[in-house]
PDB file of C-alpha atoms and ligand atoms in Angstrom:
ATOM      1  CA  MET K   1      86.251-167.986-102.498  1.00 35.00           C
ATOM      2  CA  ASN K   2      84.849-167.285-105.939  1.00 38.00           C
ATOM      3  CA  GLU K   3      81.506-169.024-106.121  1.00 37.00           C
ATOM      4  CA  LYS K   4      78.600-167.441-107.998  1.00 41.00           C
ATOM      5  CA  LEU K   5      75.620-166.243-105.989  1.00 40.00           C
ATOM      6  CA  PRO K   6      72.567-168.427-106.755  1.00 39.00           C
ATOM      7  CA  ASP K   7      70.358-165.659-108.084  1.00 45.00           C
ATOM      8  CA  SER K   8      73.077-163.396-109.468  1.00 42.00           C
ATOM      9  CA  PRO K   9      74.964-165.355-112.109  1.00 43.00           C
ATOM     10  CA  ASP K  10      77.093-162.371-113.105  1.00 49.00           C
ATOM     11  CA  TRP K  11      78.316-161.576-109.587  1.00 43.00           C
ATOM     12  CA  THR K  12      80.893-163.391-107.532  1.00 47.00           C
ATOM     13  CA  ARG K  13      80.506-163.405-103.749  1.00 42.00           C
ATOM     14  CA  ARG K  14      83.588-161.165-103.431  1.00 47.00           C
ATOM     15  CA  GLU K  15      82.216-158.653-105.966  1.00 48.00           C
ATOM     16  CA  PHE K  16      78.861-158.603-104.207  1.00 37.00           C
ATOM     17  CA  LEU K  17      80.358-157.988-100.770  1.00 42.00           C
ATOM     18  CA  ALA K  18      82.707-155.305-102.092  1.00 46.00           C
ATOM     19  CA  GLY K  19      79.866-153.500-103.788  1.00 43.00           C
ATOM     20  CA  THR K  20      77.662-153.762-100.732  1.00 40.00           C
ATOM     21  CA  SER K  21      80.276-152.296 -98.400  1.00 48.00           C
ATOM     22  CA  ALA K  22      81.053-149.386-100.687  1.00 43.00           C
ATOM     23  CA  ALA K  23      77.360-148.716-101.143  1.00 40.00           C
ATOM     24  CA  LEU K  24      76.834-148.680 -97.389  1.00 46.00           C
ATOM     25  CA  VAL K  25      79.352-145.904 -96.874  1.00 48.00           C
ATOM     26  CA  VAL K  26      78.074-143.890 -99.815  1.00 41.00           C
ATOM     27  CA  ALA K  27      74.455-144.400 -98.792  1.00 41.00           C
ATOM     28  CA  ALA K  28      75.205-143.353 -95.224  1.00 47.00           C
ATOM     29  CA  ALA K  29      76.936-140.243 -96.481  1.00 47.00           C
ATOM     30  CA  ALA K  30      74.070-139.469 -98.833  1.00 39.00           C
ATOM     31  CA  ALA K  31      71.503-139.948 -96.087  1.00 43.00           C
ATOM     32  CA  GLY K  32      73.585-137.766 -93.831  1.00 43.00           C
ATOM     33  CA  THR K  33      73.680-135.056 -96.453  1.00 41.00           C
ATOM     34  CA  LEU K  34      69.914-135.079 -96.712  1.00 38.00           C
ATOM     35  CA  GLU K  35      69.461-134.915 -92.961  1.00 40.00           C
ATOM     36  CA  ALA K  36      72.148-132.288 -92.526  1.00 41.00           C
ATOM     37  CA  GLN K  37      70.256-130.091 -94.975  1.00 39.00           C
ATOM     38  CA  THR K  38      66.994-130.459 -93.079  1.00 44.00           C
ATOM     39  CA  PRO K  39      67.861-129.500 -89.487  1.00 48.00           C
ATOM     40  CA  GLY K  40      64.368-128.104 -88.977  1.00 46.00           C
ATOM     41  CA  ALA K  41      62.669-131.412 -89.662  1.00 53.00           C
ATOM     42  CA  ALA K  42      59.975-132.358 -87.169  1.00 51.00           C
ATOM     43  CA  PRO K  43      61.464-134.220 -84.191  1.00 57.00           C
ATOM     44  CA  ALA K  44      60.638-137.890 -83.973  1.00 70.00           C
ATOM     45  CA  ILE K  45      59.819-137.553 -80.281  1.00 84.00           C
ATOM     46  CA  ALA K  46      58.655-134.627 -78.197  1.00 89.00           C
ATOM     47  CA  VAL K  47      59.547-133.604 -74.672  1.00 92.00           C
ATOM     48  CA  ASP K  48      57.238-134.992 -71.996  1.00 92.00           C
ATOM     49  CA  PRO K  49      56.257-131.884 -70.017  1.00 92.00           C
ATOM     50  CA  ALA K  50      55.654-134.045 -66.953  1.00 95.00           C
ATOM     51  CA  VAL K  51      59.373-134.841 -66.558  1.00 95.00           C
ATOM     52  CA  PRO K  52      62.235-132.420 -65.861  1.00 97.00           C
ATOM     53  CA  HIS K  53      63.376-130.771 -69.055  1.00 96.00           C
ATOM     54  CA  SER K  54      65.616-127.959 -70.214  1.00 97.00           C
ATOM     55  CA  THR K  55      66.353-125.844 -73.242  1.00 97.00           C
ATOM     56  CA  ILE K  56      69.959-126.020 -74.350  1.00 98.00           C
ATOM     57  CA  ARG K  57      71.845-124.098 -77.008  1.00 98.00           C
ATOM     58  CA  LEU K  58      74.362-126.092 -78.978  1.00 98.00           C
ATOM     59  CA  THR K  59      75.861-126.307 -82.433  1.00 98.00           C
ATOM     60  CA  VAL K  60      75.169-129.470 -84.393  1.00 98.00           C
ATOM     61  CA  ASN K  61      77.125-129.960 -87.600  1.00 97.00           C
ATOM     62  CA  GLY K  62      77.770-126.244 -87.865  1.00 96.00           C
ATOM     63  CA  VAL K  63      74.183-125.146 -87.218  1.00 96.00           C
ATOM     64  CA  ALA K  64      73.399-123.302 -83.963  1.00 97.00           C
ATOM     65  CA  ARG K  65      70.246-124.635 -82.367  1.00 95.00           C
ATOM     66  CA  ASP K  66      68.055-124.139 -79.322  1.00 96.00           C
ATOM     67  CA  VAL K  67      66.628-127.513 -78.404  1.00 96.00           C
ATOM     68  CA  GLU K  68      64.294-128.551 -75.631  1.00 96.00           C
ATOM     69  CA  VAL K  69      65.417-131.829 -74.088  1.00 97.00           C
ATOM     70  CA  GLU K  70      64.334-134.053 -71.267  1.00 97.00           C
ATOM     71  CA  ASP K  71      67.034-134.001 -68.597  1.00 98.00           C
ATOM     72  CA  ARG K  72      67.220-137.799 -68.728  1.00 97.00           C
ATOM     73  CA  TRP K  73      67.985-138.009 -72.447  1.00 98.00           C
ATOM     74  CA  THR K  74      71.399-139.077 -73.600  1.00 98.00           C
ATOM     75  CA  LEU K  75      73.176-137.248 -76.390  1.00 98.00           C
ATOM     76  CA  ALA K  76      72.535-140.275 -78.607  1.00 98.00           C
ATOM     77  CA  GLU K  77      68.805-139.995 -77.948  1.00 97.00           C
ATOM     78  CA  LEU K  78      68.870-136.283 -78.694  1.00 97.00           C
ATOM     79  CA  LEU K  79      70.681-136.829 -81.984  1.00 98.00           C
ATOM     80  CA  ARG K  80      68.749-139.836 -83.196  1.00 97.00           C
ATOM     81  CA  ASP K  81      65.272-139.459 -81.731  1.00 95.00           C
ATOM     82  CA  ARG K  82      64.887-135.699 -81.428  1.00 95.00           C
ATOM     83  CA  LEU K  83      66.988-134.416 -84.342  1.00 96.00           C
ATOM     84  CA  GLY K  84      66.674-137.378 -86.697  1.00 95.00           C
ATOM     85  CA  LEU K  85      70.441-137.774 -87.140  1.00 96.00           C
ATOM     86  CA  THR K  86      70.374-141.553 -87.261  1.00 96.00           C
ATOM     87  CA  GLY K  87      73.881-141.920 -88.679  1.00 97.00           C
ATOM     88  CA  THR K  88      74.949-142.195 -85.035  1.00 98.00           C
ATOM     89  CA  LYS K  89      74.361-145.815 -84.049  1.00 98.00           C
ATOM     90  CA  ILE K  90      73.600-147.360 -80.677  1.00 98.00           C
ATOM     91  CA  GLY K  91      75.239-150.734 -80.124  1.00 97.00           C
ATOM     92  CA  CYS K  92      75.660-151.557 -76.436  1.00 98.00           C
ATOM     93  CA  ASP K  93      74.131-148.352 -74.995  1.00 98.00           C
ATOM     94  CA  ARG K  94      76.489-148.593 -72.032  1.00 97.00           C
ATOM     95  CA  GLY K  95      79.876-147.208 -73.045  1.00 98.00           C
ATOM     96  CA  GLU K  96      81.547-150.350 -74.335  1.00 97.00           C
ATOM     97  CA  CYS K  97      81.392-150.559 -78.137  1.00 98.00           C
ATOM     98  CA  GLY K  98      81.985-147.067 -79.552  1.00 98.00           C
ATOM     99  CA  ALA K  99      79.284-147.312 -82.226  1.00 98.00           C
ATOM    100  CA  CYS K 100      77.727-144.103 -80.887  1.00 98.00           C
ATOM    101  CA  THR K 101      80.918-142.009 -81.074  1.00 98.00           C
ATOM    102  CA  VAL K 102      80.491-138.357 -82.049  1.00 98.00           C
ATOM    103  CA  LEU K 103      82.733-135.332 -81.639  1.00 98.00           C
ATOM    104  CA  VAL K 104      82.111-132.777 -78.906  1.00 98.00           C
ATOM    105  CA  ASP K 105      84.360-129.777 -79.385  1.00 98.00           C
ATOM    106  CA  ASP K 106      86.449-132.020 -81.668  1.00 97.00           C
ATOM    107  CA  GLN K 107      86.915-134.705 -78.992  1.00 98.00           C
ATOM    108  CA  PRO K 108      85.449-138.185 -79.561  1.00 98.00           C
ATOM    109  CA  VAL K 109      82.869-139.137 -76.946  1.00 98.00           C
ATOM    110  CA  TYR K 110      80.362-141.940 -76.494  1.00 98.00           C
ATOM    111  CA  SER K 111      77.039-140.232 -77.093  1.00 98.00           C
ATOM    112  CA  CYS K 112      75.202-143.019 -75.236  1.00 98.00           C
ATOM    113  CA  SER K 113      77.105-142.128 -72.080  1.00 98.00           C
ATOM    114  CA  ASN K 114      76.736-138.357 -72.071  1.00 98.00           C
ATOM    115  CA  LEU K 115      73.571-136.498 -71.179  1.00 98.00           C
ATOM    116  CA  ALA K 116      72.061-134.159 -73.731  1.00 98.00           C
ATOM    117  CA  VAL K 117      71.835-131.327 -71.181  1.00 98.00           C
ATOM    118  CA  TRP K 118      75.624-131.441 -70.822  1.00 98.00           C
ATOM    119  CA  MET K 119      75.859-130.276 -74.454  1.00 98.00           C
ATOM    120  CA  ASP K 120      74.702-126.758 -73.617  1.00 98.00           C
ATOM    121  CA  GLY K 121      77.217-124.416 -75.244  1.00 98.00           C
ATOM    122  CA  ARG K 122      79.082-127.253 -76.949  1.00 98.00           C
ATOM    123  CA  ARG K 123      79.829-128.011 -80.584  1.00 98.00           C
ATOM    124  CA  VAL K 124      78.696-131.465 -81.710  1.00 98.00           C
ATOM    125  CA  THR K 125      79.708-133.142 -84.946  1.00 98.00           C
ATOM    126  CA  THR K 126      78.065-136.323 -86.163  1.00 98.00           C
ATOM    127  CA  VAL K 127      78.852-138.503 -89.154  1.00 97.00           C
ATOM    128  CA  GLU K 128      76.331-136.472 -91.152  1.00 97.00           C
ATOM    129  CA  GLY K 129      78.478-133.399 -90.536  1.00 97.00           C
ATOM    130  CA  LEU K 130      81.670-134.777 -92.053  1.00 97.00           C
ATOM    131  CA  SER K 131      80.815-134.042 -95.676  1.00 94.00           C
ATOM    132  CA  ASN K 132      77.952-131.697 -94.702  1.00 85.00           C
ATOM    133  CA  GLY K 133      76.459-131.526 -98.191  1.00 83.00           C
ATOM    134  CA  GLY K 134      79.778-131.575-100.032  1.00 91.00           C
ATOM    135  CA  PRO K 135      81.954-134.375-101.336  1.00 95.00           C
ATOM    136  CA  LEU K 136      83.048-137.177 -99.053  1.00 96.00           C
ATOM    137  CA  THR K 137      86.050-136.334 -96.906  1.00 96.00           C
ATOM    138  CA  PRO K 138      89.389-137.968 -97.808  1.00 96.00           C
ATOM    139  CA  LEU K 139      88.866-140.267 -94.811  1.00 97.00           C
ATOM    140  CA  GLN K 140      85.441-141.370 -96.037  1.00 97.00           C
ATOM    141  CA  GLN K 141      86.862-141.907 -99.520  1.00 97.00           C
ATOM    142  CA  ALA K 142      89.645-144.007 -98.003  1.00 97.00           C
ATOM    143  CA  PHE K 143      87.045-146.120 -96.169  1.00 97.00           C
ATOM    144  CA  VAL K 144      85.346-146.793 -99.506  1.00 96.00           C
ATOM    145  CA  ALA K 145      88.618-147.473-101.328  1.00 96.00           C
ATOM    146  CA  HIS K 146      89.770-149.938 -98.653  1.00 96.00           C
ATOM    147  CA  ASP K 147      86.386-151.632 -98.267  1.00 95.00           C
ATOM    148  CA  ALA K 148      86.470-150.772 -94.573  1.00 95.00           C
ATOM    149  CA  ALA K 149      82.804-151.298 -93.794  1.00 94.00           C
ATOM    150  CA  GLN K 150      81.340-154.789 -93.755  1.00 93.00           C
ATOM    151  CA  CYS K 151      77.931-154.643 -92.066  1.00 96.00           C
ATOM    152  CA  GLY K 152      78.637-150.938 -91.526  1.00 96.00           C
ATOM    153  CA  PHE K 153      77.089-150.696 -88.071  1.00 97.00           C
ATOM    154  CA  CYS K 154      80.306-149.579 -86.372  1.00 98.00           C
ATOM    155  CA  THR K 155      81.461-147.452 -89.301  1.00 98.00           C
ATOM    156  CA  SER K 156      80.180-144.040 -88.278  1.00 98.00           C
ATOM    157  CA  GLY K 157      81.811-144.417 -84.874  1.00 98.00           C
ATOM    158  CA  GLN K 158      85.074-145.502 -86.492  1.00 98.00           C
ATOM    159  CA  LEU K 159      84.888-142.466 -88.798  1.00 98.00           C
ATOM    160  CA  MET K 160      84.402-140.060 -85.913  1.00 98.00           C
ATOM    161  CA  SER K 161      87.267-141.448 -83.810  1.00 98.00           C
ATOM    162  CA  ALA K 162      89.523-141.427 -86.867  1.00 98.00           C
ATOM    163  CA  THR K 163      88.476-137.883 -87.746  1.00 98.00           C
ATOM    164  CA  ALA K 164      89.464-136.730 -84.259  1.00 98.00           C
ATOM    165  CA  LEU K 165      92.810-138.489 -84.628  1.00 98.00           C
ATOM    166  CA  LEU K 166      93.542-136.867 -87.999  1.00 98.00           C
ATOM    167  CA  LYS K 167      92.723-133.432 -86.569  1.00 97.00           C
ATOM    168  CA  ARG K 168      95.444-133.772 -83.934  1.00 97.00           C
ATOM    169  CA  ASN K 169      97.806-136.012 -85.919  1.00 97.00           C
ATOM    170  CA  PRO K 170      97.457-135.596 -89.711  1.00 96.00           C
ATOM    171  CA  ARG K 171      99.921-138.399 -90.533  1.00 97.00           C
ATOM    172  CA  PRO K 172      99.307-141.146 -87.993  1.00 97.00           C
ATOM    173  CA  SER K 173     101.189-144.415 -87.933  1.00 97.00           C
ATOM    174  CA  ALA K 174      99.360-147.726 -87.814  1.00 97.00           C
ATOM    175  CA  ALA K 175     100.144-147.870 -84.087  1.00 97.00           C
ATOM    176  CA  ASP K 176      98.643-144.402 -83.643  1.00 98.00           C
ATOM    177  CA  VAL K 177      95.481-145.495 -85.444  1.00 98.00           C
ATOM    178  CA  LYS K 178      95.135-148.684 -83.424  1.00 98.00           C
ATOM    179  CA  ALA K 179      95.424-146.677 -80.203  1.00 98.00           C
ATOM    180  CA  ALA K 180      92.893-144.083 -81.389  1.00 98.00           C
ATOM    181  CA  LEU K 181      90.358-146.704 -82.497  1.00 98.00           C
ATOM    182  CA  ALA K 182      90.809-148.947 -79.449  1.00 98.00           C
ATOM    183  CA  GLY K 183      87.434-147.812 -78.140  1.00 98.00           C
ATOM    184  CA  ASN K 184      85.590-148.730 -81.328  1.00 98.00           C
ATOM    185  CA  LEU K 185      84.697-152.403 -81.559  1.00 98.00           C
ATOM    186  CA  CYS K 186      83.851-154.084 -84.861  1.00 97.00           C
ATOM    187  CA  ARG K 187      81.877-157.288 -84.629  1.00 96.00           C
ATOM    188  CA  CYS K 188      82.763-158.003 -88.251  1.00 96.00           C
ATOM    189  CA  GLY K 189      86.435-157.932 -87.257  1.00 94.00           C
ATOM    190  CA  ASN K 190      87.450-155.666 -90.108  1.00 94.00           C
ATOM    191  CA  TYR K 191      90.093-153.899 -88.031  1.00 96.00           C
ATOM    192  CA  ASN K 192      92.977-154.127 -90.496  1.00 96.00           C
ATOM    193  CA  ARG K 193      91.002-152.380 -93.224  1.00 97.00           C
ATOM    194  CA  TYR K 194      89.968-149.604 -90.844  1.00 97.00           C
ATOM    195  CA  VAL K 195      93.603-149.082 -89.850  1.00 97.00           C
ATOM    196  CA  ASP K 196      94.698-149.125 -93.499  1.00 97.00           C
ATOM    197  CA  SER K 197      92.031-146.569 -94.382  1.00 97.00           C
ATOM    198  CA  VAL K 198      93.052-144.087 -91.720  1.00 98.00           C
ATOM    199  CA  VAL K 199      96.761-144.422 -92.459  1.00 97.00           C
ATOM    200  CA  ALA K 200      96.048-143.904 -96.168  1.00 97.00           C
ATOM    201  CA  ALA K 201      93.867-140.859 -95.455  1.00 96.00           C
ATOM    202  CA  GLY K 202      96.837-139.377 -93.630  1.00 94.00           C
ATOM    203  CA  GLY K 203      99.006-139.862 -96.696  1.00 88.00           C
ATOM    204  CA  GLY K 204     100.699-143.037 -95.546  1.00 78.00           C
ATOM    205  CA  VAL K 205     100.409-146.379 -97.275  1.00 71.00           C
ATOM    206  CA  ARG K 206      99.696-149.565 -95.415  1.00 69.00           C
ATOM    207  CA  SER K 207      98.142-152.835 -96.420  1.00 65.00           C
ATOM    208  CA  SER K 208      97.945-155.441 -93.725  1.00 65.00           C
ATOM    209  CA  VAL K 209      94.830-157.240 -94.946  1.00 57.00           C
ATOM    210  CA  GLY K 210      95.204-160.877 -94.104  1.00 46.00           C
ATOM    211  CA  GLY K 211      97.873-160.031 -91.532  1.00 46.00           C
ATOM    212  CA  ASP K 212      97.728-159.129 -87.888  1.00 45.00           C
ATOM    213  CA  GLN K 213      94.484-157.967 -86.318  1.00 45.00           C
TER     214      GLN K 213
HETATM  215  S1  FES Z 301      76.420-147.598 -77.930  1.00 76.14           S
HETATM  216 FE1  FES Z 301      77.666-146.153 -76.927  1.00 76.14          FE
HETATM  217  S2  FES Z 301      79.491-147.220 -76.446  1.00 76.14           S
HETATM  218 FE2  FES Z 301      78.172-148.730 -77.324  1.00 76.14          FE
HETATM  219  S1  FES Z 302      81.669-153.418 -90.027  1.00 76.14           S
HETATM  220 FE1  FES Z 302      80.250-154.683 -88.963  1.00 76.14          FE
HETATM  221  S2  FES Z 302      80.517-154.181 -86.873  1.00 76.14           S
HETATM  222 FE2  FES Z 302      82.124-153.174 -87.904  1.00 76.14          FE
END
């Protein structure tokens, strides 16, 4: 497909989509950098004193924090609504899609399915913490280079599961990557590019675009 977009005579559809996907990843990383540098920003929501609540001590993206949380809050709610780290997405909100994946003590978990109070004493890493104010990680760069994100909604979860994989297996095979990302659904169906990206970030080379899903 090579048709011109109606209002953009100098752009083909393919060029537009490629640029949009790359921009999504870069924009997400840039937004994450800003948020990671402002951990003291006012919380979007406050604790309701009328409901059970607790103060927990945890590390978020390398910063130790004491945070008051309602005992009913999920980790996703703590990150997004209390701490403003909206790079973590909520898709299904019931442990099925993986969009909300973050690392807890380097292990990928669904943040929608873990309570915030369980994070007391734990180390949490979100997508904002990958570059943490520095350059994009090799994995993030590989996502850009392979045009991994389409709509981008599942991308932060894919990044976190892949980051956990690369920590325990720095040179994964395509089969390793598929197994590690099995809990991360992509409604855009861009699975081959995600697999290619992770294999490439590990130093391998794979290009299955247009092949098996
Ligand atoms: S939003 Fe957590 S698994 Fe879907
Ligand atoms: S890129 Fe759209 S859901 Fe995965």
